[in-house]
Each structure stands twice: as C-alpha cells, then as structure tokens.
GROMACS .gro file of C-alpha atoms in nm:
model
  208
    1UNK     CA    1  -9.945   8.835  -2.033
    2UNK     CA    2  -9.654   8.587  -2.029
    3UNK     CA    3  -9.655   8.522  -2.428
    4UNK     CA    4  -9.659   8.903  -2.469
    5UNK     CA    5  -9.410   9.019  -2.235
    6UNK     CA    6  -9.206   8.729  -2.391
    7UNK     CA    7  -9.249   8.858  -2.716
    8UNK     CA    8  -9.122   9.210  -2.619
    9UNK     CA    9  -8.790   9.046  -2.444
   10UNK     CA   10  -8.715   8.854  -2.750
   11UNK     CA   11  -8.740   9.197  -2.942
   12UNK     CA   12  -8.547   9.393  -2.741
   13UNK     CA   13  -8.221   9.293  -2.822
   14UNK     CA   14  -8.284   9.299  -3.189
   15UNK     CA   15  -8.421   9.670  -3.173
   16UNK     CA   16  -8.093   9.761  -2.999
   17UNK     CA   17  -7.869   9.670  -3.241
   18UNK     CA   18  -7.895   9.976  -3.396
   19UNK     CA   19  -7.665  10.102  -3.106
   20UNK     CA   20  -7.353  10.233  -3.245
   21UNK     CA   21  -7.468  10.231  -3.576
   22UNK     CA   22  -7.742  10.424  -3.611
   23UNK     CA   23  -7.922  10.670  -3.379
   24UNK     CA   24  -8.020  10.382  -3.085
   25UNK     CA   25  -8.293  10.680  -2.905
   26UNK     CA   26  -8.468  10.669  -3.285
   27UNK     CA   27  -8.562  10.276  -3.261
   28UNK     CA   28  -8.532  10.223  -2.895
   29UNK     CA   29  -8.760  10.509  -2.788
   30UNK     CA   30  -9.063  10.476  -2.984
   31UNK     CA   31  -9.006  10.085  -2.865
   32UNK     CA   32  -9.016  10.158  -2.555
   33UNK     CA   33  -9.331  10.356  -2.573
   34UNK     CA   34  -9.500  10.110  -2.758
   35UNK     CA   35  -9.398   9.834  -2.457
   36UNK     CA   36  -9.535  10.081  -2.211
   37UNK     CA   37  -9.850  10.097  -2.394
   38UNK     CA   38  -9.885   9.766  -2.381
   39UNK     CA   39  -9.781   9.679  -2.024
   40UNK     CA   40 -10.046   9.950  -1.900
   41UNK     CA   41 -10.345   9.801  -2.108
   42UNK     CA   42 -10.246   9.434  -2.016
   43UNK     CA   43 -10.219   9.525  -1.633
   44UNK     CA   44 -10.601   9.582  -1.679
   45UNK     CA   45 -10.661   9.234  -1.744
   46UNK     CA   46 -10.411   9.086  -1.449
   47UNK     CA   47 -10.362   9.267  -1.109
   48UNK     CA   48 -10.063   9.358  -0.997
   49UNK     CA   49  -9.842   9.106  -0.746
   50UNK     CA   50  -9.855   9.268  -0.415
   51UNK     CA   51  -9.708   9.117  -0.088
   52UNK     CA   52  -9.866   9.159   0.228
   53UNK     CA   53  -9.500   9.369   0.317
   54UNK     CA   54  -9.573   9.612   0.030
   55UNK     CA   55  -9.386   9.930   0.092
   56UNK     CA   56  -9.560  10.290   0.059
   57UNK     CA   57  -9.492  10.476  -0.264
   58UNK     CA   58  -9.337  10.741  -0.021
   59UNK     CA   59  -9.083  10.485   0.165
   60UNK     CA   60  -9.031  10.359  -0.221
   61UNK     CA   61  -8.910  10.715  -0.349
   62UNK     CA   62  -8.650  10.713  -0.007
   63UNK     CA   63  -8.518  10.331  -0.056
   64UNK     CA   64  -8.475  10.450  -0.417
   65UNK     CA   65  -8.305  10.801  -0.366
   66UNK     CA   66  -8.070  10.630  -0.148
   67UNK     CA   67  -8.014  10.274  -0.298
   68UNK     CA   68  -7.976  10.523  -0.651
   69UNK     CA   69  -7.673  10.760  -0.508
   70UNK     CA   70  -7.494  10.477  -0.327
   71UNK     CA   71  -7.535  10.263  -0.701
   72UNK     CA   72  -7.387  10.648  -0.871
   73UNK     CA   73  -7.093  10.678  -0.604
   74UNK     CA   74  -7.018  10.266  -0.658
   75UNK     CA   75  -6.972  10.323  -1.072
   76UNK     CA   76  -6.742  10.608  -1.035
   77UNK     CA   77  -6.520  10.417  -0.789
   78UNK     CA   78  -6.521  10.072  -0.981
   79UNK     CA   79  -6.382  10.324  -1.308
   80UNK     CA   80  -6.169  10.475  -1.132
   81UNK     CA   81  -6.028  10.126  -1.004
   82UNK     CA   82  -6.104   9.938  -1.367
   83UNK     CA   83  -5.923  10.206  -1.534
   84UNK     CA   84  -5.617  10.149  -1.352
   85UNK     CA   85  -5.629   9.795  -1.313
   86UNK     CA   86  -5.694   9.771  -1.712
   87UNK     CA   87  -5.639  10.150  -1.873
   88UNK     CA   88  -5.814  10.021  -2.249
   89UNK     CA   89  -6.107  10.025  -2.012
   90UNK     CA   90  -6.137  10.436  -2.018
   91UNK     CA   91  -6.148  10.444  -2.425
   92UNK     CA   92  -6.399  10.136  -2.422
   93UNK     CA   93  -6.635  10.326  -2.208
   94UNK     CA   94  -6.606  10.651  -2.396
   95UNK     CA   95  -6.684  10.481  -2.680
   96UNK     CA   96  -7.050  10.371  -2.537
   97UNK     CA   97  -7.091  10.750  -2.477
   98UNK     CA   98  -7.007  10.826  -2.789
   99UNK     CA   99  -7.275  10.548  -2.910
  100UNK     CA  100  -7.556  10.660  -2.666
  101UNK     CA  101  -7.529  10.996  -2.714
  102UNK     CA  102  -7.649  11.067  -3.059
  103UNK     CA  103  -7.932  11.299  -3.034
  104UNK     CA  104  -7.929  11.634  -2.810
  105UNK     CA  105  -7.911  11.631  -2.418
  106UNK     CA  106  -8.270  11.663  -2.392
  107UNK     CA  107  -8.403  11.468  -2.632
  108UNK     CA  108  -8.155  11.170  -2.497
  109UNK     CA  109  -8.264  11.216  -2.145
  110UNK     CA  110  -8.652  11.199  -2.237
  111UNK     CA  111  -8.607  10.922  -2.473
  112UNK     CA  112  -8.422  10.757  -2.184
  113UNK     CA  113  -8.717  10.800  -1.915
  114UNK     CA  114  -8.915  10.623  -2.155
  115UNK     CA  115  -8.721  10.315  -2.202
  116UNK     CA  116  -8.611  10.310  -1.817
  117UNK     CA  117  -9.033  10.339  -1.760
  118UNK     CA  118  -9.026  10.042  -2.018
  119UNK     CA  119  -8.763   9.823  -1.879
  120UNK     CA  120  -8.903   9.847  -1.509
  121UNK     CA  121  -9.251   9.774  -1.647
  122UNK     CA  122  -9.160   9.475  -1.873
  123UNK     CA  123  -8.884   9.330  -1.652
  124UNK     CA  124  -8.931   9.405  -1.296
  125UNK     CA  125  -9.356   9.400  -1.285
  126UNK     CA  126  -9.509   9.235  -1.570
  127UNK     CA  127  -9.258   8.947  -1.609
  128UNK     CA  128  -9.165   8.928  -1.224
  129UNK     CA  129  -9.540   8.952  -1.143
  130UNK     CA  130  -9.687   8.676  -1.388
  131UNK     CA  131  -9.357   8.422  -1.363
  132UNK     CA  132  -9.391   8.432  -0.976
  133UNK     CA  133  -9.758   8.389  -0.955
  134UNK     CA  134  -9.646   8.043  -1.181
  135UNK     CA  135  -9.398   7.955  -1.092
  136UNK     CA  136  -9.249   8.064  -0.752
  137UNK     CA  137  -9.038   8.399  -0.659
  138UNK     CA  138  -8.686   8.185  -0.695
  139UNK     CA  139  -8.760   8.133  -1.074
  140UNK     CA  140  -8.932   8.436  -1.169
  141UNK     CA  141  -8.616   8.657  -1.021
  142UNK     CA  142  -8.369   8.437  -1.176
  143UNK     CA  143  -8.527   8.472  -1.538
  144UNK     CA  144  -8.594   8.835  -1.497
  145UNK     CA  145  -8.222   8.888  -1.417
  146UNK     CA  146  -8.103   8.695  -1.673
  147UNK     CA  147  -8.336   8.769  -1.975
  148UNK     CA  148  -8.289   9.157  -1.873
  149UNK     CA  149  -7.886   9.103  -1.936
  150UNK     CA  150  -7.961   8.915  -2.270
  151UNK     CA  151  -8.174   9.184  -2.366
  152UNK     CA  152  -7.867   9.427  -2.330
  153UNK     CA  153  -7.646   9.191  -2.571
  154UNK     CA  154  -7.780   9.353  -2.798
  155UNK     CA  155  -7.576   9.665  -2.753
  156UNK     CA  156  -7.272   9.418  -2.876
  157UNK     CA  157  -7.099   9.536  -2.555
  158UNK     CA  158  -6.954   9.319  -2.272
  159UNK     CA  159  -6.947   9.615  -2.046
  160UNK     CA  160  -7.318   9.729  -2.104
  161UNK     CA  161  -7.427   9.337  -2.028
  162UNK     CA  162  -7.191   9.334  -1.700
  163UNK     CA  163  -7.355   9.658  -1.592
  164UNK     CA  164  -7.696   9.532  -1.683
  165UNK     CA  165  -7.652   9.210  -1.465
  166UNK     CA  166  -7.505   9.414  -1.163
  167UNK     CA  167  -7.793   9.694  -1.198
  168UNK     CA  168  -8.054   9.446  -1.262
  169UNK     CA  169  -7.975   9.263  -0.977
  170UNK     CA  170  -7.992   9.572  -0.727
  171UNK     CA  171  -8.312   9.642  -0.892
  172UNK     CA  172  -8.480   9.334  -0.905
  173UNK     CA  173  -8.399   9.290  -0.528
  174UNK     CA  174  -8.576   9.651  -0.474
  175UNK     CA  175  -8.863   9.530  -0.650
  176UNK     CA  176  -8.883   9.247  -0.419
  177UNK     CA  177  -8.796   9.381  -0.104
  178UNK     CA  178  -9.057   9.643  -0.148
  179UNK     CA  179  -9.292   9.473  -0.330
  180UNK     CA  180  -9.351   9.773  -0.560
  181UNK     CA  181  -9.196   9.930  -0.859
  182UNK     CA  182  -9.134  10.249  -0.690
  183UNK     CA  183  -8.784  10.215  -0.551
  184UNK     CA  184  -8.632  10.026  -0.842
  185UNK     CA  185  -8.807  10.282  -1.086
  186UNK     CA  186  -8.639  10.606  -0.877
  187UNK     CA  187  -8.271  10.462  -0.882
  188UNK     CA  188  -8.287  10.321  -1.221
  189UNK     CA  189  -8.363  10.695  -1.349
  190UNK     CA  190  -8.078  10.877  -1.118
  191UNK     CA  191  -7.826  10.623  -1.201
  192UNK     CA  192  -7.887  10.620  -1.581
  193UNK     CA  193  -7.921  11.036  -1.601
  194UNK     CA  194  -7.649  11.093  -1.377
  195UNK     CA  195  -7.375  10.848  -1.495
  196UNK     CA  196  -7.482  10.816  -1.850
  197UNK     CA  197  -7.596  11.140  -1.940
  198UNK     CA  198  -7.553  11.432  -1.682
  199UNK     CA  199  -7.217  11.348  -1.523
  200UNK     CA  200  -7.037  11.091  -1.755
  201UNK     CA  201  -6.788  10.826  -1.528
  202UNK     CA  202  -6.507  10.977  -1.829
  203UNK     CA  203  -6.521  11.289  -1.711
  204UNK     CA  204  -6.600  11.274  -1.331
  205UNK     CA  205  -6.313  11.040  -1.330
  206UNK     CA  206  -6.010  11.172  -1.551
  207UNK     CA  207  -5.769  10.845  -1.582
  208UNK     CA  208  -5.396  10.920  -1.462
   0.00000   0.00000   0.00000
C-alpha cells in the first residue's frame, strides 16, 4: 500500500502539468479515476485506520458542511484583502480560472468530484492510514501535508501550492479529528465547486 500510494504522489504532479497548457480535466480526470480504482481494491487488502473516537458518517457530513462554508467565506475575505494589499493578485487568480476552466461547467464540476474523491482517498486515508500505523500520527500528518502541496507544484503556481497547504491542513486535521474521511471529503467538494467553479473569488469579489 505504501509503495503504491507513493507511486501515485510522485505522478501527480507530473500529470498536472498539463494545467494551463492543455485541457488539465483531460489528463487529471481519467488519473484520478484510475487512483480511485486503485485505492478501493487496495483497501481490501489493509483495513481502514479507525480510532476508538471515530465520528458517525452523519456528525461527519455536519463538521464538514460547516468547517466547508466557514473555509468558502475565509477565501473570499483573504481576496478581497490580498487584492488590495497586492492588486497583480486579482489578474494572477483569474488567470488559474482561465487555466481550470477548459471544458464546460458540467463536465469541469464532474471531472472535479473525481479528483477531489481521489485526493481525499490517496492523501488523507490511504497514505495517512498506512504512514501512521508505521510510523506514528506526528509523521504520517506531516508527510501527507507536505507531499499533498508538492503534488500541487505541479500546477506551476505559487498561489495553487499556498492554497493547497492551507486547505490541506484544515483537511487533514478533519480527517484526524474525526477519524473518518467524511468531513474532510464534504468541505473539500463545497469549497472547490463553490470558489472554483460555481461562484469564482473574481467575481464575488470585484477589486476597487
């Protein structure tokens, strides 16, 4: 499980490279089906970490619905504040949309369930799950954090890896507060669809 998911992490940031260049959802979307796959039939073989704490997939959905709008209102505010600390910062991000949104709006919000399904699988259960069992919860949430903002490098953008690290973080500490991919897996899909496809920080926030 550990060589595999490794494998897939080192990947990642070379299948993402296509963003900005090419259509990302083409290469990154069939990837992250193909990680899914894989998680899924390798969870067969190694059970699931569960603490004796572990939350109910009900109390999961609320800590995520919650933890998910207070992560949506926090983006819009830090634009609105970036972009007049450092105005470059509102043509920067539209850029990224620009990048991320090459296919239509449906086809970029299924494609985007898939790879948030994909990152939650590969970063917060299969690599939390097997590095922890190793070699202690301290390590295994540091080197999820960290190999989950590598990962993003790929995108060639400083302000995708910063958002990756502050996201992953809120995440990762979901995951391990509740013991269960639940709550991480509800707020990573309502911040992504919300501020990156369904209510874009460039136009919720207009720059004066």
């Amino acid at each position: 499980m550990l060589i595999a998911g490794a494998l897939l992490v080192l990947a990642w940031p070379f299948v993402l490279s296509s963003f900005g260049h090419d259509d990302v959802y083409a290469f990154m979307g069939p990837y992250g089906a193909l990680v899914i796959g894989l998680m899924l039939l390798l969870r067969r073989f190694e059970a699931p970490l569960r603490g004796p704490r572990a939350r109910s997939v009900a109390s999961g959905v609320v800590i995520g619905l919650v933890v998910g709008a207070i992560m949506t209102a926090g983006t819009y505010l830090a634009f609105a504040v970036g972009t007049k600390l450092y105005p470059p910062l509102a043509g920067r991000v539209a850029g990224l949309y620009v990048d991320a949104n090459t296919r239509s709006l449906g086809s970029a919000i299924a494609w985007t369930l898939v790879l948030i399904v994909a990152e939650e699988l590969l970063w917060r259960g299969a690599l939390l799950n097997v590095i922890e069992r190793r070699y202690g919860r301290v390590l295994a949430i540091g080197l999820s954090l960290v190999t989950y903002t590598v990962a993003q490098a790929g995108t060639g953008s400083f302000i995708v890896g910063l958002a990756a690290l502050v996201c992953g973080a809120i995440w990762t500490a979901e995951r391990v507060y509740t013991s269960s991919s639940v709550a991480p897996l509800v707020s990573h899909s309502i911040w992504t669809l919300t501020v990156i496809h369904l209510l874009p920080v460039v136009h919720v926030v207009a720059p004066k």
